[in-house]
Amino acid sequence: MAKHPNVAVALPSRISREVLAGLRKTPKELSPVWFYDETGSNLFERICELPEYYLTRTELGIMREHAAEIAADIGPRAAIIEFGSGSSLKTRLLLDQLEDPCAYVPVDISREQLLDAAGTLARDYPALRIVPICADFTRPFEIPQPVLSASRRVIYFPGSTLGNFEMQSARELLVAMRTLAQGGLILVGIDLKKDPKLLERAYDDAAGVTAQFNLNALRHVNRELHANFDIKAFQHQAVWKEELSRIEMHLVSRHHQSVEIAGEHVDFARGEHLRTECCHKYTVESFSELARSANLQVARVWTDANALFGVVLLQNGQTQ
Ligand code: AVI
């Protein structure tokens, strides 16, 4: 507490404290939320088009090929609630095939992108009720009235973003989706386990876009938290961890250095790793197991010819 009313003591904010806590762990961690400022979102869009990053185009291919079957399994008058909707591109493929959908509820934390995408969709689907919700889908949020009249709620979570959650958090998110679906369905995109070389290339592309994306997290922290990370002093690395079945994105300190964040110092040894993201890769069996632990069961799986990616329909585990 300041002794004089005109002397302010700068205390680290909750966000700085969270970042500092991660940087004081062994090994050091930084949340992937720091990737996504405007530059990071643009870099992510470029990643999705890279030749090495097969995920986006493979999932789109699966949706193009199987949307009619998926829509038939969902049935008429469904309300589609999409988590982390972004540009809603894959959703269009689904909406085009659904019979008389009752509502589309995109949920995204980025208000501008959410409203832009909802506006464009509203023009293209004039008969569809579109109810955007600006919220962090990892926390409870309210579903508005029109959706309540839907015959079936379907939670749509494409893009393999579920894989970015640690196992326990992924399970909790699946439980939250099951609760929100109220006996309805969950349609989720998952990246499948494959040759680690392919995975490492997907997360460390030749053009260096993923490296820029990873390093941009430090720029973002510098700007928001008055930190002084020297971007050139870190190197991007994509590491496959077989025992955890995941790719990890790391930033490796090129030399010994001390970084200031919100008035506090954090030391990095030469070669020390900072983990910025985990991207879990599943087999159909390991994902079914995860779903079962959230009291859900796999109703159907669609994959591409090379079994790179899966689109999985989940139903309540208690229904059978
Ligand atoms: C957002 N998420 C699904 C991406 C992934 O593949 O795990 C994030 C990403 N990180 C590096 N490249 C892409």
PDB file of C-alpha atoms in Angstrom, residues 127-318:
ATOM      1  CA  ALA A 127     -33.256 -17.485 -43.734  1.00  0.00           C
ATOM      2  CA  LEU A 128     -30.899 -18.583 -40.952  1.00  0.00           C
ATOM      3  CA  ARG A 129     -31.078 -17.116 -37.474  1.00  0.00           C
ATOM      4  CA  ILE A 130     -27.526 -16.104 -36.529  1.00  0.00           C
ATOM      5  CA  VAL A 131     -26.832 -15.383 -32.873  1.00  0.00           C
ATOM      6  CA  PRO A 132     -23.168 -14.425 -32.288  1.00  0.00           C
ATOM      7  CA  ILE A 133     -21.866 -14.711 -28.744  1.00  0.00           C
ATOM      8  CA  CYS A 134     -18.673 -12.895 -27.787  1.00  0.00           C
ATOM      9  CA  ALA A 135     -17.293 -15.138 -25.062  1.00  0.00           C
ATOM     10  CA  ASP A 136     -14.399 -17.286 -23.935  1.00  0.00           C
ATOM     11  CA  PHE A 137     -15.822 -20.763 -24.627  1.00  0.00           C
ATOM     12  CA  THR A 138     -13.658 -22.311 -21.895  1.00  0.00           C
ATOM     13  CA  ARG A 139     -15.860 -20.519 -19.335  1.00  0.00           C
ATOM     14  CA  PRO A 140     -19.634 -20.864 -18.838  1.00  0.00           C
ATOM     15  CA  PHE A 141     -21.763 -18.617 -21.078  1.00  0.00           C
ATOM     16  CA  GLU A 142     -25.505 -18.143 -21.702  1.00  0.00           C
ATOM     17  CA  ILE A 143     -27.282 -19.539 -24.763  1.00  0.00           C
ATOM     18  CA  PRO A 144     -30.042 -17.175 -25.955  1.00  0.00           C
ATOM     19  CA  GLN A 145     -33.727 -18.011 -26.364  1.00  0.00           C
ATOM     20  CA  PRO A 146     -34.087 -18.874 -30.111  1.00  0.00           C
ATOM     21  CA  VAL A 147     -31.707 -21.780 -29.699  1.00  0.00           C
ATOM     22  CA  LEU A 148     -33.879 -23.307 -27.001  1.00  0.00           C
ATOM     23  CA  SER A 149     -36.565 -24.169 -29.555  1.00  0.00           C
ATOM     24  CA  ALA A 150     -34.129 -26.221 -31.660  1.00  0.00           C
ATOM     25  CA  SER A 151     -34.859 -29.893 -31.938  1.00  0.00           C
ATOM     26  CA  ARG A 152     -31.213 -30.673 -31.326  1.00  0.00           C
ATOM     27  CA  ARG A 153     -28.188 -28.724 -30.220  1.00  0.00           C
ATOM     28  CA  VAL A 154     -24.933 -29.534 -31.994  1.00  0.00           C
ATOM     29  CA  ILE A 155     -21.663 -28.193 -30.636  1.00  0.00           C
ATOM     30  CA  TYR A 156     -19.211 -27.769 -33.502  1.00  0.00           C
ATOM     31  CA  PHE A 157     -15.499 -27.498 -32.640  1.00  0.00           C
ATOM     32  CA  PRO A 158     -13.442 -27.805 -35.833  1.00  0.00           C
ATOM     33  CA  GLY A 159      -9.759 -27.031 -36.473  1.00  0.00           C
ATOM     34  CA  SER A 160      -8.230 -29.504 -33.983  1.00  0.00           C
ATOM     35  CA  THR A 161      -8.095 -26.756 -31.363  1.00  0.00           C
ATOM     36  CA  LEU A 162      -9.151 -29.328 -28.757  1.00  0.00           C
ATOM     37  CA  GLY A 163      -5.642 -30.749 -29.238  1.00  0.00           C
ATOM     38  CA  ASN A 164      -4.165 -27.517 -27.867  1.00  0.00           C
ATOM     39  CA  PHE A 165      -5.618 -28.305 -24.425  1.00  0.00           C
ATOM     40  CA  GLU A 166      -3.837 -30.483 -21.861  1.00  0.00           C
ATOM     41  CA  MET A 167      -5.655 -33.835 -21.413  1.00  0.00           C
ATOM     42  CA  GLN A 168      -7.456 -32.818 -18.212  1.00  0.00           C
ATOM     43  CA  SER A 169      -8.589 -29.477 -19.688  1.00  0.00           C
ATOM     44  CA  ALA A 170      -9.675 -31.204 -22.925  1.00  0.00           C
ATOM     45  CA  ARG A 171     -11.764 -33.601 -20.823  1.00  0.00           C
ATOM     46  CA  GLU A 172     -13.315 -30.687 -18.894  1.00  0.00           C
ATOM     47  CA  LEU A 173     -14.095 -28.885 -22.131  1.00  0.00           C
ATOM     48  CA  LEU A 174     -15.779 -32.009 -23.541  1.00  0.00           C
ATOM     49  CA  VAL A 175     -17.845 -32.273 -20.351  1.00  0.00           C
ATOM     50  CA  ALA A 176     -18.851 -28.597 -20.699  1.00  0.00           C
ATOM     51  CA  MET A 177     -19.838 -29.239 -24.329  1.00  0.00           C
ATOM     52  CA  ARG A 178     -21.870 -32.291 -23.337  1.00  0.00           C
ATOM     53  CA  THR A 179     -23.718 -30.233 -20.731  1.00  0.00           C
ATOM     54  CA  LEU A 180     -24.351 -27.381 -23.193  1.00  0.00           C
ATOM     55  CA  ALA A 181     -25.533 -29.831 -25.878  1.00  0.00           C
ATOM     56  CA  GLN A 182     -28.299 -31.059 -23.532  1.00  0.00           C
ATOM     57  CA  GLY A 183     -28.464 -34.520 -25.022  1.00  0.00           C
ATOM     58  CA  GLY A 184     -27.514 -33.291 -28.503  1.00  0.00           C
ATOM     59  CA  LEU A 185     -24.335 -33.949 -30.470  1.00  0.00           C
ATOM     60  CA  ILE A 186     -20.748 -32.737 -30.621  1.00  0.00           C
ATOM     61  CA  LEU A 187     -18.840 -32.539 -33.907  1.00  0.00           C
ATOM     62  CA  VAL A 188     -15.117 -32.107 -33.397  1.00  0.00           C
ATOM     63  CA  GLY A 189     -12.050 -31.947 -35.653  1.00  0.00           C
ATOM     64  CA  ILE A 190      -9.002 -33.840 -34.404  1.00  0.00           C
ATOM     65  CA  ASP A 191      -5.538 -34.236 -35.861  1.00  0.00           C
ATOM     66  CA  LEU A 192      -4.491 -37.877 -36.102  1.00  0.00           C
ATOM     67  CA  LYS A 193      -1.186 -39.357 -34.996  1.00  0.00           C
ATOM     68  CA  LYS A 194       1.269 -39.843 -37.866  1.00  0.00           C
ATOM     69  CA  ASP A 195       4.955 -39.916 -38.866  1.00  0.00           C
ATOM     70  CA  PRO A 196       6.678 -37.436 -36.512  1.00  0.00           C
ATOM     71  CA  LYS A 197       8.682 -36.043 -39.458  1.00  0.00           C
ATOM     72  CA  LEU A 198       5.471 -34.908 -41.137  1.00  0.00           C
ATOM     73  CA  LEU A 199       4.309 -33.361 -37.876  1.00  0.00           C
ATOM     74  CA  GLU A 200       7.579 -31.571 -37.230  1.00  0.00           C
ATOM     75  CA  ARG A 201       7.504 -30.101 -40.727  1.00  0.00           C
ATOM     76  CA  ALA A 202       3.906 -28.954 -40.256  1.00  0.00           C
ATOM     77  CA  TYR A 203       5.027 -27.019 -37.171  1.00  0.00           C
ATOM     78  CA  ASP A 204       8.397 -25.833 -38.526  1.00  0.00           C
ATOM     79  CA  ASP A 205       7.791 -24.862 -42.128  1.00  0.00           C
ATOM     80  CA  ALA A 206      10.502 -24.019 -44.657  1.00  0.00           C
ATOM     81  CA  ALA A 207       9.291 -20.427 -45.117  1.00  0.00           C
ATOM     82  CA  GLY A 208       9.576 -19.789 -41.374  1.00  0.00           C
ATOM     83  CA  VAL A 209       5.979 -18.583 -40.931  1.00  0.00           C
ATOM     84  CA  THR A 210       5.397 -20.790 -37.864  1.00  0.00           C
ATOM     85  CA  ALA A 211       8.664 -19.506 -36.382  1.00  0.00           C
ATOM     86  CA  GLN A 212       7.389 -15.933 -36.806  1.00  0.00           C
ATOM     87  CA  PHE A 213       4.044 -16.956 -35.294  1.00  0.00           C
ATOM     88  CA  ASN A 214       5.804 -18.457 -32.266  1.00  0.00           C
ATOM     89  CA  LEU A 215       8.173 -15.504 -31.767  1.00  0.00           C
ATOM     90  CA  ASN A 216       5.271 -13.103 -32.119  1.00  0.00           C
ATOM     91  CA  ALA A 217       4.037 -14.297 -28.699  1.00  0.00           C
ATOM     92  CA  LEU A 218       7.078 -12.556 -27.187  1.00  0.00           C
ATOM     93  CA  ARG A 219       6.375  -9.344 -29.123  1.00  0.00           C
ATOM     94  CA  HIS A 220       2.808  -9.463 -27.831  1.00  0.00           C
ATOM     95  CA  VAL A 221       4.005  -9.899 -24.219  1.00  0.00           C
ATOM     96  CA  ASN A 222       6.491  -7.029 -24.707  1.00  0.00           C
ATOM     97  CA  ARG A 223       3.714  -4.711 -25.852  1.00  0.00           C
ATOM     98  CA  GLU A 224       1.053  -5.676 -23.306  1.00  0.00           C
ATOM     99  CA  LEU A 225       3.158  -6.265 -20.217  1.00  0.00           C
ATOM    100  CA  HIS A 226       6.008  -3.771 -20.649  1.00  0.00           C
ATOM    101  CA  ALA A 227       8.461  -6.618 -21.080  1.00  0.00           C
ATOM    102  CA  ASN A 228      11.785  -6.524 -22.960  1.00  0.00           C
ATOM    103  CA  PHE A 229      12.150  -9.924 -24.621  1.00  0.00           C
ATOM    104  CA  ASP A 230      14.859  -9.688 -27.293  1.00  0.00           C
ATOM    105  CA  ILE A 231      13.118 -11.550 -30.120  1.00  0.00           C
ATOM    106  CA  LYS A 232      16.390 -12.283 -31.936  1.00  0.00           C
ATOM    107  CA  ALA A 233      17.703 -14.020 -28.833  1.00  0.00           C
ATOM    108  CA  PHE A 234      15.178 -16.888 -29.169  1.00  0.00           C
ATOM    109  CA  GLN A 235      14.874 -19.672 -31.705  1.00  0.00           C
ATOM    110  CA  HIS A 236      11.712 -21.505 -32.734  1.00  0.00           C
ATOM    111  CA  GLN A 237      11.648 -25.281 -32.319  1.00  0.00           C
ATOM    112  CA  ALA A 238       8.918 -27.899 -32.903  1.00  0.00           C
ATOM    113  CA  VAL A 239       9.469 -30.964 -30.698  1.00  0.00           C
ATOM    114  CA  TRP A 240       7.621 -34.284 -31.018  1.00  0.00           C
ATOM    115  CA  LYS A 241       6.982 -35.945 -27.615  1.00  0.00           C
ATOM    116  CA  GLU A 242       6.092 -39.572 -28.323  1.00  0.00           C
ATOM    117  CA  GLU A 243       5.152 -40.394 -24.711  1.00  0.00           C
ATOM    118  CA  LEU A 244       2.610 -37.554 -24.655  1.00  0.00           C
ATOM    119  CA  SER A 245       1.620 -37.965 -28.315  1.00  0.00           C
ATOM    120  CA  ARG A 246       2.027 -34.272 -28.998  1.00  0.00           C
ATOM    121  CA  ILE A 247       4.030 -31.661 -30.849  1.00  0.00           C
ATOM    122  CA  GLU A 248       5.269 -28.912 -28.587  1.00  0.00           C
ATOM    123  CA  MET A 249       6.212 -25.451 -29.801  1.00  0.00           C
ATOM    124  CA  HIS A 250       9.263 -24.137 -27.994  1.00  0.00           C
ATOM    125  CA  LEU A 251      11.372 -20.980 -27.990  1.00  0.00           C
ATOM    126  CA  VAL A 252      14.983 -21.716 -27.146  1.00  0.00           C
ATOM    127  CA  SER A 253      17.180 -19.038 -25.588  1.00  0.00           C
ATOM    128  CA  ARG A 254      20.264 -18.466 -27.771  1.00  0.00           C
ATOM    129  CA  HIS A 255      22.369 -17.280 -24.810  1.00  0.00           C
ATOM    130  CA  HIS A 256      22.152 -16.527 -21.132  1.00  0.00           C
ATOM    131  CA  GLN A 257      19.842 -13.550 -20.641  1.00  0.00           C
ATOM    132  CA  SER A 258      17.616 -11.768 -18.172  1.00  0.00           C
ATOM    133  CA  VAL A 259      14.186 -10.507 -19.249  1.00  0.00           C
ATOM    134  CA  GLU A 260      12.161  -7.849 -17.440  1.00  0.00           C
ATOM    135  CA  ILE A 261       8.377  -8.315 -17.239  1.00  0.00           C
ATOM    136  CA  ALA A 262       6.149  -5.940 -15.277  1.00  0.00           C
ATOM    137  CA  GLY A 263       9.160  -4.809 -13.245  1.00  0.00           C
ATOM    138  CA  GLU A 264      10.361  -8.336 -12.410  1.00  0.00           C
ATOM    139  CA  HIS A 265      13.288 -10.278 -13.823  1.00  0.00           C
ATOM    140  CA  VAL A 266      13.334 -13.797 -15.270  1.00  0.00           C
ATOM    141  CA  ASP A 267      16.624 -15.472 -16.188  1.00  0.00           C
ATOM    142  CA  PHE A 268      17.067 -17.777 -19.182  1.00  0.00           C
ATOM    143  CA  ALA A 269      20.093 -20.039 -19.392  1.00  0.00           C
ATOM    144  CA  ARG A 270      21.735 -20.583 -22.779  1.00  0.00           C
ATOM    145  CA  GLY A 271      19.713 -23.298 -24.549  1.00  0.00           C
ATOM    146  CA  GLU A 272      16.837 -23.105 -22.050  1.00  0.00           C
ATOM    147  CA  HIS A 273      13.406 -23.946 -23.523  1.00  0.00           C
ATOM    148  CA  LEU A 274      10.205 -21.967 -23.134  1.00  0.00           C
ATOM    149  CA  ARG A 275       7.145 -24.060 -24.120  1.00  0.00           C
ATOM    150  CA  THR A 276       4.472 -21.998 -25.877  1.00  0.00           C
ATOM    151  CA  GLU A 277       1.996 -24.621 -27.126  1.00  0.00           C
ATOM    152  CA  CYS A 278       1.037 -28.301 -27.026  1.00  0.00           C
ATOM    153  CA  CYS A 279      -0.702 -29.870 -30.036  1.00  0.00           C
ATOM    154  CA  HIS A 280      -2.007 -33.338 -29.127  1.00  0.00           C
ATOM    155  CA  LYS A 281      -2.359 -35.928 -31.871  1.00  0.00           C
ATOM    156  CA  TYR A 282      -4.829 -38.759 -31.334  1.00  0.00           C
ATOM    157  CA  THR A 283      -5.569 -42.176 -32.694  1.00  0.00           C
ATOM    158  CA  VAL A 284      -9.283 -42.908 -33.088  1.00  0.00           C
ATOM    159  CA  GLU A 285      -8.883 -45.223 -30.071  1.00  0.00           C
ATOM    160  CA  SER A 286      -7.109 -42.682 -27.859  1.00  0.00           C
ATOM    161  CA  PHE A 287      -9.701 -40.028 -28.730  1.00  0.00           C
ATOM    162  CA  SER A 288     -12.571 -42.462 -28.046  1.00  0.00           C
ATOM    163  CA  GLU A 289     -10.972 -43.111 -24.665  1.00  0.00           C
ATOM    164  CA  LEU A 290     -10.790 -39.373 -23.915  1.00  0.00           C
ATOM    165  CA  ALA A 291     -14.432 -38.981 -25.003  1.00  0.00           C
ATOM    166  CA  ARG A 292     -15.476 -41.904 -22.785  1.00  0.00           C
ATOM    167  CA  SER A 293     -13.801 -40.242 -19.812  1.00  0.00           C
ATOM    168  CA  ALA A 294     -16.098 -37.255 -20.468  1.00  0.00           C
ATOM    169  CA  ASN A 295     -19.108 -39.586 -20.637  1.00  0.00           C
ATOM    170  CA  LEU A 296     -19.374 -39.266 -24.401  1.00  0.00           C
ATOM    171  CA  GLN A 297     -19.163 -41.889 -27.095  1.00  0.00           C
ATOM    172  CA  VAL A 298     -18.022 -41.818 -30.680  1.00  0.00           C
ATOM    173  CA  ALA A 299     -21.018 -42.146 -33.002  1.00  0.00           C
ATOM    174  CA  ARG A 300     -19.071 -41.831 -36.271  1.00  0.00           C
ATOM    175  CA  VAL A 301     -15.661 -40.812 -37.638  1.00  0.00           C
ATOM    176  CA  TRP A 302     -14.867 -39.371 -41.069  1.00  0.00           C
ATOM    177  CA  THR A 303     -11.245 -39.217 -42.256  1.00  0.00           C
ATOM    178  CA  ASP A 304      -9.343 -38.424 -45.453  1.00  0.00           C
ATOM    179  CA  ALA A 305      -7.790 -41.106 -47.692  1.00  0.00           C
ATOM    180  CA  ASN A 306      -4.421 -40.812 -45.892  1.00  0.00           C
ATOM    181  CA  ALA A 307      -5.959 -40.830 -42.385  1.00  0.00           C
ATOM    182  CA  LEU A 308      -4.252 -37.518 -41.535  1.00  0.00           C
ATOM    183  CA  PHE A 309      -7.245 -35.888 -39.866  1.00  0.00           C
ATOM    184  CA  GLY A 310     -10.559 -36.935 -38.312  1.00  0.00           C
ATOM    185  CA  VAL A 311     -13.971 -35.337 -37.979  1.00  0.00           C
ATOM    186  CA  VAL A 312     -15.719 -37.079 -35.104  1.00  0.00           C
ATOM    187  CA  LEU A 313     -19.385 -37.081 -34.127  1.00  0.00           C
ATOM    188  CA  LEU A 314     -19.901 -37.632 -30.400  1.00  0.00           C
ATOM    189  CA  GLN A 315     -23.085 -38.427 -28.533  1.00  0.00           C
ATOM    190  CA  ASN A 316     -23.985 -38.644 -24.902  1.00  0.00           C
ATOM    191  CA  GLY A 317     -22.414 -41.739 -23.377  1.00  0.00           C
ATOM    192  CA  GLN A 318     -25.543 -42.460 -21.342  1.00  0.00           C
TER     193      GLN A 318
END
